[in-house]
């Protein structure tokens, strides 16, 4: 594990040149990268107090990083899983294709078993499996190389999609808007630039004077720790609030629109996202405030008809009872519920911002159905 | 300041006998008492980890205790203010009535300046002023004695009212109910027994098998720290959730009714209560879940027509950014909003449970108007 006291940009310049879409700014970095044969990730549990990069030497460490939230956010989880798969593949010593594929299976399964809700994880692993299938008549060493390339392609494409998403979404934002956001959906949650927060970055860069109201997002405080940090780095005006203040600020007329990310979107537009998103959506509707989701099409799961079928991860109760793993806030031996996500029905969602454009929830299947297949 | 490692019951037995209404149980204690010429209060900021009693030797220390949340909860704030007033009066050295009354003024003002939202504070101080006025032709030493008696009467009556409120409210609770509550409204928030949590205690004691879902109540975590502690002490099944989970559990059908307290109720029934209450009320309405307020009539401010006129206290940003005053959860130098209360319009309130019975918000003025005058 390498400790580095200073923040480093993690997008190699070489990658910056590959996409015409790529609009570089001082804040566009990646929380994860393939780095000379290891997977380097920013340990986001230490933010905003410490900037610590972890070099994962094997796929088990990558899986641990996903489970323990060193890397989080649906798109970033997908990238991490792909890189973990590629990393695991490099370590396989196999003389035959069958042996290689047999040894890939537990690597896939370890990574697939880390977190159940974000569909990008499974989408990315499917892309990796497909590479193996497509090239099964090629030498094992070539497949290994192609797996690294595919993981990097998933990363690159995520950035390109986020920048495209930012361009589409920024059109919905007006000069002077105050935007409520929940959880963290910035560069930290993705391969770079971000989803919902990426839209905010794009709007800001285009010259719109906006303000952001940031839900702290209990229990893991991604809003307070990560979103406030990203907005502060980018000098975008932001105010931190506790989750339970959002309704009150809606009532006061402070908020012009709500903008959040997604962990899995069902075919009908029902959206699983960080716990608390559903409450924000219901409150927004009660106050006639537009409520938008921003997510790449890789987050849409057309195999699921509605949100009822999305598995919701129940996490460790200590996330609720111990802030930052340090300070206990409740008596000991209490019962705790800790669903990490909730599902917002499509009827509460004004629009879904993707790299392909902005769609009403009911339009997804007709306009995008199948476009996100690996 | 006296540190006592063990929890002590603070209601003298003598007081238990005074009210026929008083239904004693093992958990009925008071967080504040007049104790041999000092005001003794439980420092609730240390709960649930430490049980520390503080002896306040003067009214300034009582005022500090109110400001810094050693004692909190609208009814308990009223009792603390009355006791602080009586304590300040004892220390006055005055040869004339005029001099005595002149010296009472800054004591009143110091206590009145501690917290703006809970009307019980002003209601209790008015009762103390009235005692001085009623007995202005009596010797100063007699007035001092009557002020102590009045503070104790305010305390005693609060307990009696809470027990009556509990009896009325318990009729709304059915066997098997799961009840959502926000903040702390138990014995700790009052002279004893509690308001909304007192209703839950009364229902439990009457044999109804109930469960309580407890919002942690950021930023000061009164739900996680205090309500969970009180429910645990009383062996009532309780589950701790973060504030942003409430909507999701409503959607799942887990919650049969919501029950919260109040810091000030306007004549039309609009209710100021702990930040986050408004969101719970809007969510409850969206899910057709009954939403009740429990508060003594001393919390109703008939001088205010609607909730728009209720002053909302903005507290220190560090309550949001530093959990338990210890662990910082955000970057430094960020902007924070920290309104301690919000106002729930009457249209979201199913009923208001008082010691006089349960009323619809629109009935308050006709049925109770003026009944809470000192």
Coordinates of N, CA, C and O in Angstrom, one line a residue, chain A residues 116-277:
Chain A
X116 N -24.1 -5.8 -4.8 CA -25.1 -6.3 -5.7 C -25.9 -5.3 -6.5 O -26.6 -5.7 -7.5
X117 N -25.9 -4.0 -6.1 CA -26.9 -3.1 -6.6 C -26.5 -2.4 -7.9 O -27.2 -2.4 -8.9
X118 N -25.3 -1.9 -8.0 CA -24.8 -1.2 -9.2 C -24.7 -2.1 -10.3 O -23.9 -3.0 -10.3
X119 N -25.4 -1.9 -11.4 CA -25.4 -2.9 -12.5 C -24.2 -2.7 -13.4 O -23.8 -3.6 -14.1
X120 N -23.5 -1.5 -13.3 CA -22.3 -1.3 -14.0 C -21.2 -2.3 -13.8 O -20.4 -2.7 -14.6
X121 N -21.2 -2.9 -12.5 CA -20.3 -3.9 -12.2 C -20.5 -5.1 -13.1 O -19.5 -5.7 -13.6
X122 N -21.7 -5.6 -13.2 CA -22.0 -6.8 -14.0 C -21.8 -6.5 -15.5 O -21.4 -7.3 -16.3
X123 N -22.2 -5.3 -15.9 CA -22.1 -4.9 -17.3 C -20.6 -4.9 -17.7 O -20.2 -5.4 -18.7
X124 N -19.7 -4.4 -16.8 CA -18.3 -4.4 -17.1 C -17.7 -5.8 -17.1 O -16.9 -6.1 -18.0
X125 N -18.1 -6.6 -16.2 CA -17.6 -8.0 -16.2 C -18.1 -8.8 -17.4 O -17.3 -9.6 -18.0
X126 N -19.3 -8.5 -17.8 CA -19.8 -9.1 -19.1 C -18.9 -8.7 -20.3 O -18.7 -9.5 -21.2
X127 N -18.6 -7.4 -20.3 CA -17.7 -7.0 -21.4 C -16.4 -7.7 -21.4 O -15.9 -8.1 -22.4
X128 N -15.9 -8.0 -20.2 CA -14.6 -8.7 -20.1 C -14.8 -10.2 -20.5 O -13.9 -10.7 -21.3
X129 N -15.9 -10.8 -20.1 CA -16.1 -12.2 -20.5 C -16.2 -12.3 -22.0 O -15.8 -13.2 -22.6
X130 N -16.9 -11.2 -22.6 CA -17.1 -11.2 -24.1 C -15.7 -11.2 -24.8 O -15.6 -11.9 -25.8
X131 N -14.8 -10.4 -24.3 CA -13.4 -10.4 -24.9 C -12.8 -11.8 -24.9 O -12.2 -12.2 -25.9
X132 N -13.0 -12.5 -23.8 CA -12.4 -13.8 -23.7 C -13.1 -14.7 -24.8 O -12.4 -15.5 -25.5
X133 N -14.4 -14.6 -24.9 CA -15.1 -15.4 -25.9 C -14.7 -15.1 -27.3 O -14.5 -16.0 -28.1
X134 N -14.6 -13.8 -27.6 CA -14.3 -13.4 -28.9 C -12.9 -13.8 -29.4 O -12.7 -14.0 -30.6
X135 N -12.0 -13.9 -28.4 CA -10.6 -14.2 -28.8 C -10.2 -15.6 -28.3 O -9.0 -15.8 -28.1
X136 N -11.1 -16.5 -28.1 CA -10.7 -17.8 -27.5 C -9.8 -18.6 -28.4 O -9.2 -19.5 -27.9
X137 N -9.7 -18.3 -29.7 CA -8.8 -19.0 -30.5 C -7.4 -18.3 -30.6 O -6.5 -18.8 -31.3
X138 N -7.2 -17.3 -29.8 CA -5.9 -16.6 -29.8 C -5.1 -17.1 -28.7 O -5.6 -17.6 -27.7
X139 N -3.7 -16.8 -28.7 CA -2.9 -17.2 -27.6 C -3.3 -16.6 -26.3 O -3.8 -15.4 -26.3
X140 N -3.1 -17.3 -25.2 CA -3.5 -16.8 -23.9 C -2.9 -15.5 -23.6 O -3.5 -14.6 -23.1
X141 N -1.6 -15.3 -23.9 CA -0.9 -14.0 -23.6 C -1.6 -12.9 -24.4 O -1.7 -11.8 -23.9
X142 N -2.1 -13.2 -25.6 CA -2.8 -12.1 -26.3 C -4.1 -11.7 -25.7 O -4.5 -10.6 -25.6
X143 N -4.8 -12.8 -25.2 CA -6.1 -12.5 -24.5 C -5.8 -11.7 -23.2 O -6.6 -10.7 -23.0
X144 N -4.8 -12.0 -22.5 CA -4.4 -11.2 -21.3 C -4.2 -9.7 -21.7 O -4.7 -8.9 -21.0
X145 N -3.5 -9.5 -22.8 CA -3.3 -8.1 -23.2 C -4.6 -7.4 -23.6 O -4.8 -6.3 -23.3
X146 N -5.4 -8.2 -24.3 CA -6.7 -7.6 -24.8 C -7.6 -7.3 -23.6 O -8.4 -6.3 -23.6
X147 N -7.5 -8.0 -22.5 CA -8.3 -7.8 -21.3 C -7.9 -6.4 -20.6 O -8.7 -5.7 -20.2
X148 N -6.6 -6.2 -20.6 CA -6.1 -4.9 -20.1 C -6.6 -3.8 -21.0 O -7.1 -2.8 -20.5
X149 N -6.5 -4.0 -22.3 CA -7.0 -2.9 -23.2 C -8.5 -2.7 -23.0 O -8.9 -1.5 -23.1
X150 N -9.2 -3.8 -22.8 CA -10.7 -3.6 -22.7 C -11.0 -2.8 -21.4 O -11.9 -1.9 -21.4
X151 N -10.3 -3.1 -20.3 CA -10.5 -2.4 -19.0 C -10.2 -0.9 -19.2 O -11.0 -0.1 -18.8
X152 N -9.1 -0.7 -19.9 CA -8.8 0.7 -20.2 C -9.8 1.4 -21.1 O -10.1 2.6 -21.0
X153 N -10.3 0.6 -22.1 CA -11.4 1.2 -23.0 C -12.6 1.5 -22.2 O -13.3 2.5 -22.4
X154 N -13.0 0.6 -21.3 CA -14.2 0.9 -20.4 C -14.0 2.2 -19.7 O -14.9 3.0 -19.6
X155 N -12.8 2.4 -19.2 CA -12.4 3.6 -18.5 C -12.5 4.8 -19.4 O -13.2 5.8 -19.1
X156 N -11.9 4.7 -20.5 CA -11.9 5.9 -21.5 C -13.3 6.2 -21.9 O -13.7 7.4 -22.0
X157 N -14.0 5.2 -22.3 CA -15.4 5.4 -22.8 C -16.3 6.0 -21.7 O -17.1 6.9 -22.0
X158 N -16.0 5.6 -20.4 CA -16.8 6.2 -19.3 C -16.6 7.7 -19.3 O -17.5 8.5 -19.2
X159 N -15.3 8.1 -19.4 CA -15.0 9.6 -19.4 C -15.7 10.3 -20.5 O -16.4 11.3 -20.4
X160 N -15.6 9.7 -21.7 CA -16.2 10.3 -22.9 C -17.7 10.4 -22.7 O -18.3 11.4 -23.1
X161 N -18.3 9.4 -22.2 CA -19.8 9.4 -22.0 C -20.2 10.5 -21.0 O -21.2 11.1 -21.1
X162 N -19.3 10.6 -19.9 CA -19.7 11.6 -18.9 C -19.6 13.0 -19.5 O -20.4 13.9 -19.1
X163 N -18.6 13.2 -20.3 CA -18.5 14.6 -20.9 C -19.7 14.8 -21.8 O -20.2 15.9 -21.8
X164 N -20.1 13.8 -22.6 CA -21.3 14.0 -23.4 C -22.5 14.2 -22.6 O -23.3 15.1 -22.9
X165 N -22.6 13.4 -21.5 CA -23.7 13.6 -20.6 C -23.8 15.0 -20.0 O -24.8 15.6 -19.9
X166 N -22.6 15.5 -19.6 CA -22.5 16.8 -19.1 C -23.0 17.9 -20.1 O -23.7 18.8 -19.7
X167 N -22.7 17.7 -21.3 CA -23.1 18.6 -22.4 C -24.6 18.6 -22.5 O -25.3 19.7 -22.5
X168 N -25.2 17.4 -22.6 CA -26.7 17.3 -22.7 C -27.3 17.9 -21.4 O -28.3 18.6 -21.5
X169 N -26.8 17.5 -20.2 CA -27.5 17.9 -19.0 C -27.3 19.4 -18.7 O -28.3 20.0 -18.2
X170 N -26.2 20.0 -19.1 CA -26.0 21.4 -18.9 C -27.1 22.3 -19.5 O -27.4 23.4 -19.1
X171 N -27.7 21.8 -20.6 CA -28.7 22.6 -21.3 C -30.0 22.7 -20.4 O -30.8 23.6 -20.6
X172 N -30.1 21.8 -19.4 CA -31.3 21.9 -18.5 C -31.0 22.9 -17.4 O -32.0 23.3 -16.6
X173 N -29.8 23.4 -17.2 CA -29.5 24.3 -16.1 C -29.4 25.7 -16.6 O -28.9 26.0 -17.7
X174 N -30.1 26.6 -15.8 CA -30.1 28.0 -16.2 C -29.2 28.8 -15.3 O -28.9 28.5 -14.2
X175 N -28.8 29.9 -15.9 CA -27.9 30.9 -15.1 C -28.7 31.3 -13.8 O -29.9 31.6 -13.8
X176 N -28.0 31.2 -12.7 CA -28.6 31.6 -11.4 C -29.2 30.4 -10.7 O -29.7 30.6 -9.5
X177 N -29.3 29.2 -11.2 CA -29.9 28.1 -10.6 C -29.2 27.7 -9.3 O -28.0 27.7 -9.2
X178 N -30.1 27.2 -8.3 CA -29.5 26.5 -7.2 C -30.0 25.1 -7.4 O -31.2 24.8 -7.6
X179 N -29.0 24.1 -7.3 CA -29.3 22.7 -7.6 C -29.0 21.9 -6.4 O -28.0 22.1 -5.7
X180 N -30.0 21.1 -6.0 CA -29.8 20.1 -4.9 C -29.2 18.8 -5.5 O -29.7 18.3 -6.5
X181 N -28.1 18.3 -4.8 CA -27.6 17.0 -5.2 C -27.5 16.1 -4.0 O -27.4 16.6 -2.9
X182 N -27.4 14.8 -4.2 CA -27.4 13.9 -3.1 C -26.2 12.9 -3.4 O -26.0 12.6 -4.6
X183 N -25.5 12.5 -2.4 CA -24.4 11.5 -2.6 C -23.3 12.2 -3.4 O -23.2 13.4 -3.5
X184 N -22.4 11.4 -3.9 CA -21.3 11.9 -4.8 C -21.4 11.3 -6.1 O -21.4 10.0 -6.3
X185 N -21.4 12.1 -7.2 CA -21.5 11.7 -8.5 C -20.5 12.4 -9.4 O -20.8 12.6 -10.6
X186 N -19.4 12.8 -8.8 CA -18.4 13.5 -9.5 C -17.3 12.6 -10.1 O -17.5 11.4 -10.4
X187 N -16.2 13.2 -10.4 CA -15.1 12.5 -11.0 C -14.8 11.3 -10.1 O -14.4 10.2 -10.5
X188 N -14.9 11.5 -8.8 CA -14.6 10.4 -7.8 C -15.5 9.2 -8.0 O -15.1 8.0 -7.6
X189 N -16.7 9.3 -8.5 CA -17.6 8.2 -8.6 C -17.6 7.5 -10.0 O -18.3 6.6 -10.2
X190 N -16.7 8.0 -10.8 CA -16.7 7.6 -12.2 C -15.2 7.4 -12.7 O -14.3 7.5 -11.9
X191 N -15.1 7.3 -14.0 CA -13.7 7.3 -14.6 C -13.1 8.7 -14.6 O -11.9 8.8 -14.8
X192 N -14.0 9.7 -14.5 CA -13.6 11.1 -14.6 C -14.8 11.9 -14.9 O -15.7 11.5 -15.5
X193 N -14.8 13.2 -14.5 CA -15.8 14.2 -14.8 C -17.1 14.0 -14.0 O -17.6 15.0 -13.5
X194 N -17.6 12.8 -13.9 CA -18.8 12.6 -13.1 C -20.0 12.5 -13.9 O -20.1 12.8 -15.1
X195 N -21.1 12.1 -13.2 CA -22.5 12.0 -13.9 C -23.3 13.2 -13.5 O -23.2 14.3 -14.2
X196 N -24.0 13.2 -12.4 CA -24.8 14.4 -12.0 C -23.9 15.5 -11.7 O -24.2 16.7 -12.1
X197 N -22.9 15.3 -11.0 CA -21.9 16.4 -10.6 C -21.2 16.8 -11.9 O -20.8 18.0 -12.0
X198 N -21.0 15.9 -12.8 CA -20.3 16.2 -14.1 C -21.2 17.2 -14.9 O -20.7 18.1 -15.5
X199 N -22.5 17.0 -14.8 CA -23.4 18.0 -15.5 C -23.3 19.4 -14.8 O -23.2 20.4 -15.5
X200 N -23.1 19.4 -13.5 CA -22.9 20.7 -12.8 C -21.6 21.3 -13.2 O -21.5 22.5 -13.5
X201 N -20.5 20.5 -13.3 CA -19.2 21.0 -13.8 C -19.4 21.5 -15.2 O -18.8 22.6 -15.5
X202 N -20.1 20.8 -16.1 CA -20.2 21.3 -17.4 C -20.9 22.6 -17.5 O -20.6 23.5 -18.2
X203 N -22.0 22.7 -16.7 CA -22.8 24.0 -16.7 C -21.9 25.1 -16.2 O -22.0 26.2 -16.7
X204 N -21.2 24.9 -15.1 CA -20.3 25.9 -14.5 C -19.2 26.3 -15.5 O -19.0 27.5 -15.7
X205 N -18.6 25.4 -16.2 CA -17.6 25.7 -17.2 C -18.1 26.5 -18.4 O -17.4 27.3 -19.0
X206 N -19.4 26.3 -18.7 CA -20.0 27.0 -19.8 C -20.4 28.4 -19.4 O -20.9 29.2 -20.2
X207 N -20.1 28.8 -18.1 CA -20.3 30.2 -17.7 C -21.5 30.4 -16.9 O -21.8 31.6 -16.5
X208 N -22.3 29.4 -16.6 CA -23.5 29.6 -15.8 C -23.2 29.8 -14.4 O -22.5 29.0 -13.8
X209 N -23.7 30.8 -13.8 CA -23.5 31.1 -12.3 C -24.5 30.2 -11.6 O -25.7 30.5 -11.6
X210 N -24.0 29.2 -10.9 CA -24.9 28.3 -10.2 C -24.4 28.1 -8.8 O -23.3 28.4 -8.4
X211 N -25.4 27.6 -8.0 CA -25.0 27.2 -6.6 C -25.5 25.8 -6.4 O -26.5 25.4 -7.0
X212 N -24.8 25.1 -5.5 CA -25.1 23.7 -5.3 C -25.4 23.5 -3.8 O -24.7 24.0 -2.9
X213 N -26.6 22.9 -3.5 CA -26.9 22.5 -2.1 C -26.6 21.1 -2.0 O -27.1 20.2 -2.8
X214 N -25.8 20.7 -1.1 CA -25.2 19.3 -1.0 C -25.8 18.6 0.2 O -25.4 19.0 1.3
X215 N -26.6 17.6 0.0 CA -27.0 16.7 1.1 C -25.7 16.0 1.6 O -25.0 15.4 0.8
X216 N -25.6 15.9 2.9 CA -24.4 15.2 3.5 C -24.4 13.7 3.1 O -23.3 13.1 3.0
X217 N -25.6 13.1 3.0 CA -25.7 11.7 2.6 C -25.2 10.7 3.6 O -24.2 10.1 3.4
X218 N -25.9 10.7 4.7 CA -25.7 9.6 5.7 C -26.1 8.3 5.1 O -27.0 8.2 4.2
X219 N -25.5 7.2 5.5 CA -24.5 7.1 6.6 C -23.1 7.4 6.2 O -22.3 7.7 7.1
X220 N -22.7 7.2 5.0 CA -21.2 7.2 4.7 C -20.8 8.6 4.3 O -19.6 8.8 4.1
X221 N -21.7 9.5 4.2 CA -21.4 11.0 4.1 C -20.6 11.3 2.8 O -19.8 12.2 2.8
X222 N -21.0 10.7 1.7 CA -20.4 11.0 0.4 C -20.6 12.4 0.0 O -19.7 13.0 -0.7
X223 N -21.7 13.0 0.4 CA -22.0 14.4 0.1 C -21.0 15.3 0.8 O -20.4 16.2 0.2
X224 N -21.0 15.2 2.1 CA -20.1 16.0 3.0 C -18.7 15.8 2.7 O -17.9 16.8 2.6
X225 N -18.3 14.6 2.5 CA -16.8 14.3 2.4 C -16.3 14.5 1.0 O -15.3 15.1 0.7
X226 N -17.1 14.0 0.0 CA -16.6 13.9 -1.4 C -17.1 15.0 -2.3 O -16.4 15.7 -3.0
X227 N -18.5 15.2 -2.3 CA -19.0 16.2 -3.2 C -18.6 17.6 -2.8 O -18.2 18.5 -3.6
X228 N -18.6 17.9 -1.5 CA -18.1 19.2 -1.0 C -16.7 19.4 -1.4 O -16.3 20.6 -1.8
X229 N -15.9 18.4 -1.3 CA -14.5 18.5 -1.7 C -14.3 18.8 -3.2 O -13.5 19.7 -3.6
X230 N -15.0 18.0 -4.0 CA -14.9 18.3 -5.4 C -15.4 19.7 -5.8 O -14.7 20.3 -6.7
X231 N -16.5 20.1 -5.2 CA -17.0 21.5 -5.6 C -16.0 22.5 -5.1 O -15.8 23.5 -5.7
X232 N -15.5 22.3 -3.9 CA -14.5 23.3 -3.3 C -13.3 23.3 -4.2 O -12.8 24.4 -4.5
X233 N -12.8 22.2 -4.7 CA -11.6 22.2 -5.6 C -11.9 23.0 -6.9 O -11.0 23.6 -7.4
X234 N -13.1 22.9 -7.3 CA -13.5 23.5 -8.6 C -14.0 25.0 -8.4 O -14.4 25.6 -9.3
X235 N -14.0 25.4 -7.1 CA -14.5 26.8 -6.7 C -15.9 27.1 -7.1 O -16.3 28.2 -7.5
X236 N -16.7 26.0 -7.1 CA -18.2 26.2 -7.4 C -18.9 26.5 -6.0 O -18.7 25.7 -5.1
X237 N -19.7 27.5 -5.9 CA -20.4 27.8 -4.7 C -21.2 26.7 -4.2 O -22.1 26.2 -5.0
X238 N -21.0 26.2 -3.0 CA -21.7 25.1 -2.5 C -22.0 25.2 -1.0 O -21.3 25.8 -0.2
X239 N -23.2 24.8 -0.6 CA -23.6 24.8 0.8 C -23.9 23.4 1.3 O -24.7 22.7 0.6
X240 N -23.3 23.0 2.4 CA -23.6 21.7 2.9 C -24.8 21.7 3.8 O -24.9 22.6 4.7
X241 N -25.7 20.7 3.7 CA -26.8 20.6 4.6 C -27.0 19.1 5.0 O -26.4 18.2 4.4
X242 N -27.7 18.9 6.1 CA -28.0 17.5 6.5 C -29.1 17.1 5.6 O -29.9 17.9 5.0
X243 N -29.2 15.8 5.4 CA -30.3 15.2 4.5 C -31.7 15.7 4.8 O -32.5 15.9 3.9
X244 N -31.9 15.8 6.1 CA -33.3 16.2 6.5 C -33.6 17.6 6.3 O -34.7 18.0 6.7
X245 N -32.7 18.4 5.8 CA -33.0 19.9 5.6 C -33.5 20.1 4.1 O -34.1 21.2 3.9
X246 N -33.4 19.1 3.3 CA -33.7 19.3 1.8 C -35.1 19.8 1.7 O -35.4 20.8 0.9
X247 N -36.1 19.1 2.3 CA -37.5 19.5 2.2 C -37.7 20.9 2.6 O -38.5 21.7 1.9
X248 N -37.1 21.3 3.7 CA -37.3 22.7 4.2 C -36.8 23.8 3.2 O -37.4 24.8 3.0
X249 N -35.7 23.5 2.5 CA -35.2 24.4 1.5 C -36.0 24.4 0.3 O -36.1 25.4 -0.4
X250 N -36.6 23.3 0.0 CA -37.6 23.2 -1.2 C -38.7 24.1 -0.9 O -39.2 24.9 -1.7
X251 N -39.3 24.0 0.4 CA -40.4 24.8 0.8 C -40.1 26.3 0.7 O -41.0 27.1 0.3
X252 N -38.9 26.7 1.0 CA -38.5 28.1 1.0 C -38.3 28.6 -0.4 O -38.0 29.8 -0.6
X253 N -38.3 27.7 -1.4 CA -38.1 28.1 -2.8 C -36.6 28.3 -3.2 O -36.3 28.8 -4.3
X254 N -35.7 27.7 -2.4 CA -34.3 27.9 -2.7 C -33.9 27.0 -3.9 O -33.0 27.4 -4.6
X255 N -34.5 25.9 -4.1 CA -34.0 24.9 -5.0 C -34.7 24.9 -6.3 O -36.0 24.8 -6.4
X256 N -34.0 25.1 -7.5 CA -34.7 25.1 -8.8 C -34.7 23.7 -9.4 O -35.7 23.5 -10.2
X257 N -33.8 22.9 -9.2 CA -33.9 21.5 -9.7 C -33.0 20.6 -8.8 O -32.0 21.0 -8.2
X258 N -33.4 19.3 -8.9 CA -32.6 18.3 -8.2 C -31.9 17.4 -9.3 O -32.5 17.1 -10.3
X259 N -30.7 17.0 -9.0 CA -29.9 16.3 -9.9 C -29.1 15.2 -9.2 O -28.3 15.6 -8.3
X260 N -29.4 14.0 -9.5 CA -28.7 12.9 -8.8 C -28.2 11.8 -9.8 O -28.6 11.9 -10.9
X261 N -27.4 10.9 -9.3 CA -27.0 9.8 -10.2 C -27.8 8.5 -10.0 O -29.0 8.6 -9.7
X262 N -27.3 7.4 -10.4 CA -28.1 6.2 -10.4 C -27.1 5.0 -10.2 O -26.0 5.0 -10.7
X263 N -27.6 3.9 -9.6 CA -26.8 2.7 -9.5 C -27.4 1.6 -10.4 O -26.7 0.7 -10.8
X264 N -28.7 1.7 -10.7 CA -29.3 0.8 -11.6 C -30.6 1.4 -12.0 O -31.4 1.8 -11.2
X265 N -30.9 1.4 -13.3 CA -32.2 1.9 -13.8 C -32.9 0.8 -14.5 O -32.3 0.1 -15.4
X266 N -34.1 0.5 -14.1 CA -34.9 -0.6 -14.7 C -35.4 -0.1 -16.1 O -35.4 1.1 -16.4
X267 N -35.9 -1.1 -16.9 CA -36.4 -0.8 -18.2 C -37.5 0.3 -18.2 O -37.6 1.1 -19.2
X268 N -38.3 0.3 -17.2 CA -39.4 1.3 -17.1 C -38.9 2.6 -16.5 O -39.8 3.5 -16.3
X269 N -37.7 2.8 -16.2 CA -37.2 4.1 -15.7 C -37.1 4.1 -14.2 O -36.5 5.1 -13.6
X270 N -37.6 3.2 -13.4 CA -37.5 3.1 -12.0 C -36.0 3.1 -11.7 O -35.2 2.4 -12.3
X271 N -35.5 3.9 -10.7 CA -34.1 4.1 -10.5 C -33.6 3.8 -9.1 O -34.1 4.4 -8.1
X272 N -32.7 2.8 -9.0 CA -32.0 2.6 -7.7 C -30.9 3.6 -7.6 O -30.1 3.7 -8.5
X273 N -30.8 4.3 -6.4 CA -29.7 5.1 -6.2 C -29.5 5.2 -4.7 O -30.3 4.6 -3.9
X274 N -28.5 5.9 -4.2 CA -28.1 6.0 -2.8 C -29.3 6.2 -1.9 O -30.2 7.0 -2.3
X275 N -29.4 5.6 -0.8 CA -30.5 5.7 0.1 C -30.7 7.2 0.4 O -29.8 8.0 0.5
X276 N -32.0 7.6 0.4 CA -32.4 9.0 0.5 C -32.8 9.7 -0.8 O -33.5 10.7 -0.7
X277 N -32.4 9.1 -1.9 CA -32.8 9.6 -3.2 C -34.3 9.6 -3.3 O -34.9 10.6 -3.8

